[in-house]
Coordinates of C-alpha atoms in Angstrom, one line a residue:
M255 CA 70.8 88.9 52.1
S256 CA 71.7 86.4 49.7
D257 CA 70.7 89.0 47.0
Y258 CA 73.6 91.0 48.1
D259 CA 76.2 88.6 48.7
D260 CA 77.7 89.1 45.2
W261 CA 78.2 92.7 45.9
I262 CA 80.4 92.6 49.0
G263 CA 84.1 92.8 47.8
R264 CA 83.3 94.6 44.5
S265 CA 85.9 97.0 43.8
F266 CA 86.1 100.2 41.6
S267 CA 88.7 102.7 41.2
R268 CA 89.5 106.3 39.5
E269 CA 92.2 109.1 39.4
D270 CA 92.3 112.6 40.2
R271 CA 94.9 115.3 41.1
V272 CA 95.3 117.7 43.5
T273 CA 95.5 121.0 41.9
S274 CA 96.3 124.4 43.1
R275 CA 92.7 125.6 41.9
M276 CA 90.9 122.7 43.9
L277 CA 92.7 123.8 47.0
E278 CA 91.8 127.6 46.5
E279 CA 88.4 126.7 46.0
F280 CA 88.4 124.4 49.1
H281 CA 90.2 127.3 51.2
A282 CA 87.6 130.2 49.3
T283 CA 84.4 127.8 50.5
L284 CA 85.5 126.7 54.0
S285 CA 87.7 130.1 55.2
G286 CA 88.2 130.5 58.5
L287 CA 87.4 126.4 59.2
L288 CA 90.4 125.0 58.4
G289 CA 93.3 123.9 60.0
P290 CA 97.0 123.7 59.2
G291 CA 98.6 121.8 56.5
E292 CA 99.0 122.1 52.6
V293 CA 96.3 120.5 52.0
P294 CA 93.9 120.6 54.8
P295 CA 91.7 117.5 56.4
G296 CA 89.2 116.5 54.6
F297 CA 89.9 117.6 51.5
H298 CA 90.3 114.0 49.7
W299 CA 86.3 114.2 49.5
C300 CA 86.8 116.4 46.9
L301 CA 88.6 114.2 44.6
A302 CA 87.3 111.0 42.2
P303 CA 84.0 111.7 42.4
E304 CA 81.4 109.3 40.7
A305 CA 80.6 111.5 37.6
L306 CA 77.8 110.3 35.4
P307 CA 75.1 111.3 32.9
P308 CA 71.5 112.4 33.8
E309 CA 69.9 109.0 32.8
D310 CA 72.4 107.2 35.3
L311 CA 70.6 109.2 38.4
G312 CA 68.8 108.4 40.5
R313 CA 65.6 111.0 41.8
D314 CA 67.9 112.5 44.6
G315 CA 70.3 113.4 42.0
H316 CA 73.0 110.7 43.7
P317 CA 74.0 107.9 40.9
R318 CA 71.2 105.5 40.9
T319 CA 72.2 102.3 43.0
G320 CA 72.7 99.2 41.3
I321 CA 76.0 100.7 39.3
F322 CA 78.3 101.8 41.9
L323 CA 76.3 100.8 45.4
P324 CA 73.6 97.8 45.4
R325 CA 70.2 98.3 44.2
L326 CA 68.4 98.6 47.6
P327 CA 64.5 98.8 47.8
L328 CA 64.6 102.2 49.8
P329 CA 64.7 105.4 48.2
R330 CA 66.4 107.9 50.7
R331 CA 70.2 107.9 51.1
M332 CA 72.0 109.5 54.3
W333 CA 75.9 109.2 55.0
A334 CA 75.9 108.3 58.5
G335 CA 79.5 108.2 59.7
G336 CA 82.8 106.7 58.9
E337 CA 86.3 106.5 59.8
V338 CA 89.3 108.2 58.3
E339 CA 93.0 107.3 59.0
V340 CA 95.3 109.5 57.4
I341 CA 98.7 107.8 56.9
A342 CA 100.3 110.7 55.5
P343 CA 99.2 114.0 54.3
L344 CA 98.2 114.8 50.9
R345 CA 100.1 117.4 48.8
T346 CA 99.8 119.6 45.5
G347 CA 100.3 118.0 42.1
D348 CA 99.8 114.7 43.9
R349 CA 97.8 112.4 41.5
V350 CA 95.2 110.3 43.6
E351 CA 94.2 106.8 43.0
K352 CA 91.1 106.4 45.1
T353 CA 89.8 102.6 44.8
S354 CA 86.4 102.1 46.4
T355 CA 85.4 98.2 48.0
I356 CA 81.8 97.4 49.4
R357 CA 82.4 96.0 52.9
D358 CA 78.8 95.0 53.9
V359 CA 75.4 95.1 53.3
K360 CA 73.1 94.3 55.9
F361 CA 69.2 95.4 57.0
K362 CA 67.7 96.2 60.4
T363 CA 64.5 97.6 61.2
G364 CA 64.0 101.0 63.6
R365 CA 61.8 103.7 65.1
S366 CA 61.6 105.3 61.9
G367 CA 61.2 102.1 60.0
D368 CA 63.3 99.9 57.5
L369 CA 67.0 100.6 57.0
G370 CA 69.8 99.6 55.0
F371 CA 73.4 99.9 55.5
V372 CA 76.1 100.1 53.2
E373 CA 79.8 99.7 54.5
V374 CA 82.1 101.2 52.3
D375 CA 86.2 101.4 52.5
H376 CA 88.3 103.7 50.3
T377 CA 92.0 104.0 49.6
Y378 CA 93.7 107.2 48.7
V379 CA 97.0 105.8 47.0
V380 CA 100.3 108.4 45.4
G381 CA 103.0 106.8 43.7
G382 CA 102.1 103.2 45.5
A383 CA 102.0 104.4 49.0
T384 CA 98.5 104.6 51.0
R385 CA 98.3 108.3 52.1
I386 CA 94.5 107.8 53.4
R387 CA 92.4 105.1 54.3
E388 CA 88.6 105.4 55.1
R389 CA 85.1 103.7 55.8
Q390 CA 82.0 105.4 54.5
D391 CA 78.8 104.2 56.4
L392 CA 76.0 104.6 54.1
V393 CA 72.5 104.7 55.3
Y394 CA 69.3 104.0 53.0
R395 CA 65.7 104.7 54.7
E396 CA 62.1 104.7 53.7
D397 CA 60.2 107.7 52.7
P398 CA 59.1 109.8 55.7
S399 CA 55.5 108.8 56.7
P400 CA 52.8 111.5 58.6
D401 CA 51.9 108.5 61.0
R402 CA 55.7 107.8 62.1
P403 CA 56.6 110.4 64.8
A404 CA 60.3 111.8 64.2
P405 CA 63.0 110.3 66.5
E406 CA 63.8 112.4 69.7
P407 CA 66.9 114.4 69.1
P408 CA 69.8 113.5 71.4
Q409 CA 70.4 114.8 74.7
T410 CA 73.0 117.5 75.1
A411 CA 75.6 117.1 78.0
D412 CA 77.9 120.4 78.9
W413 CA 81.2 120.5 77.9
D414 CA 84.6 121.8 79.0
V415 CA 85.3 123.2 75.8
V416 CA 88.9 123.5 74.9
D417 CA 88.4 125.3 71.6
S418 CA 85.2 126.0 69.2
W419 CA 83.9 127.6 65.6
T420 CA 80.6 129.1 65.2
V421 CA 79.3 128.5 61.8
S422 CA 76.1 129.9 60.0
P423 CA 75.5 127.8 56.9
D424 CA 73.4 128.9 54.5
P425 CA 72.3 128.4 51.0
V426 CA 75.5 129.7 49.2
L427 CA 77.9 127.2 51.4
L428 CA 76.0 124.5 50.7
F429 CA 75.7 124.8 46.8
R430 CA 79.5 125.5 46.9
Y431 CA 80.7 122.5 48.9
S432 CA 78.3 120.5 46.5
A433 CA 80.2 122.2 43.3
L434 CA 83.9 120.9 45.1
T435 CA 82.7 117.4 46.1
F436 CA 80.1 117.0 42.7
N437 CA 77.5 116.0 45.2
G438 CA 74.0 115.8 43.2
H439 CA 72.0 115.0 46.5
R440 CA 68.9 117.4 46.1
I441 CA 68.4 118.2 49.4
H442 CA 71.4 120.1 49.5
Y443 CA 69.8 122.8 46.8
D444 CA 66.5 122.1 45.9
G445 CA 64.4 123.0 49.3
D446 CA 61.0 121.8 47.9
Y447 CA 62.7 118.3 47.4
A448 CA 64.2 118.3 50.8
R449 CA 60.6 119.3 52.6
K450 CA 58.3 117.3 50.3
V451 CA 60.1 114.3 49.1
E452 CA 62.6 113.6 51.7
G453 CA 60.9 115.3 54.7
Y454 CA 63.4 117.9 56.1
D455 CA 62.4 121.3 57.0
G456 CA 65.1 122.6 54.9
L457 CA 68.1 122.6 52.6
V458 CA 70.3 119.7 54.6
V459 CA 73.9 120.4 55.3
H460 CA 76.3 117.8 54.2
G461 CA 77.5 115.2 56.7
P462 CA 80.7 115.5 55.2
M463 CA 81.2 119.4 55.5
Q464 CA 80.0 119.1 59.3
A465 CA 83.1 115.6 59.4
V466 CA 85.5 118.5 57.7
W467 CA 84.9 121.5 60.3
M468 CA 84.7 119.0 63.4
Q469 CA 88.6 117.2 61.7
N470 CA 90.2 120.5 61.1
L471 CA 89.2 121.6 64.3
A472 CA 90.9 119.2 66.0
A473 CA 93.9 119.7 63.7
R474 CA 93.9 123.2 64.9
I475 CA 94.3 122.1 68.3
L476 CA 97.2 119.2 67.4
G477 CA 99.2 121.0 65.1
R478 CA 98.2 117.9 62.4
P479 CA 95.9 115.9 61.4
A480 CA 94.4 113.5 63.6
R481 CA 95.6 109.8 62.9
F482 CA 92.5 108.7 63.2
F483 CA 88.9 110.7 63.1
R484 CA 85.8 108.6 63.9
Y485 CA 82.6 110.5 63.2
R486 CA 78.9 109.5 63.1
G487 CA 75.5 111.7 62.4
L488 CA 72.9 112.2 64.8
A489 CA 70.4 114.4 63.8
P490 CA 69.7 116.8 60.9
L491 CA 71.5 120.0 60.4
T492 CA 69.2 122.3 58.1
V493 CA 70.1 126.2 57.2
G494 CA 68.5 128.8 59.6
Y495 CA 70.4 127.1 62.4
D496 CA 73.8 128.7 63.5
V497 CA 75.9 125.9 65.1
K498 CA 79.0 126.0 67.4
V499 CA 81.7 123.2 66.5
E500 CA 83.4 122.3 69.7
A501 CA 85.8 120.2 70.9
R502 CA 87.0 119.0 74.9
Q503 CA 89.9 117.5 75.4
Q504 CA 89.9 113.7 76.9
E505 CA 93.5 112.0 78.2
D506 CA 94.2 110.2 74.7
H507 CA 92.1 112.0 72.5
L508 CA 89.6 114.8 71.3
D509 CA 85.8 115.0 71.6
L510 CA 84.4 116.6 68.9
R511 CA 80.9 117.9 68.1
V512 CA 78.4 120.0 65.9
R513 CA 75.5 121.5 68.2
R514 CA 72.9 123.6 67.1
R515 CA 72.9 126.9 69.1
A516 CA 69.0 127.4 69.4
D517 CA 68.0 123.8 70.5
N518 CA 71.3 122.4 71.9
V519 CA 70.7 119.5 69.7
V520 CA 73.8 117.9 68.8
T521 CA 73.9 116.9 65.3
M522 CA 77.2 115.1 64.3
S523 CA 79.7 114.0 67.0
A524 CA 83.3 112.2 66.2
R525 CA 86.5 111.0 68.1
A526 CA 90.2 112.7 67.1
D527 CA 92.7 110.3 68.6
M528 CA 96.2 112.1 69.8

């Protein structure tokens, strides 16, 4: 761990503007899956991406580690979950300063092998006032081994669903969302790479896009963005599975999940505080 201590606390900032063109493309890509508001929940993930030339990319299409994030001895990157606090919504025309700070780096061994965890804090500031705070949880893993069985998917309980959406992810949706977020990860558009290198059974649906679905379903129920939204990836979602995005009412919050309709596997879960 001493090799990574000097990464903790490192920050970098960049700016972007909320434009009408970006919002139009966001609405077109996620039509029918957005809640109320001028700038829908989850749009902030389109702002100020890491933009590097090809020589600074890793094999997976992401910026290689050692530039913005620590150089970990594990090749596969996953966006595993996080937390979003909406203090005030963004507006069209806002000039946003995004500051990213590495919070923690740690390792452990799980059923699927060695794992590296990087926690990153992000703040989105407009005119000196913080609009959104976020914690992003990244997981780095070993390449898949044919000798190691895949983890068992989590069990699914029946819910008293108060609202839901049905989504049928396809390659066009994945491509357009990758373009919106400037996400070069090859698992979202290169089927051979996704299957043969990273061990998935097809093109992988973005974790943050699934979180966007749940954030916006919560906003539709509440009539506004949830102040706190916590989410966690549970199982891969690949193209070819239809899903239900579901919400159930609790006393002081909403539970949300993305559930594959064919086998009832939950790929992502969330909690939206009321």
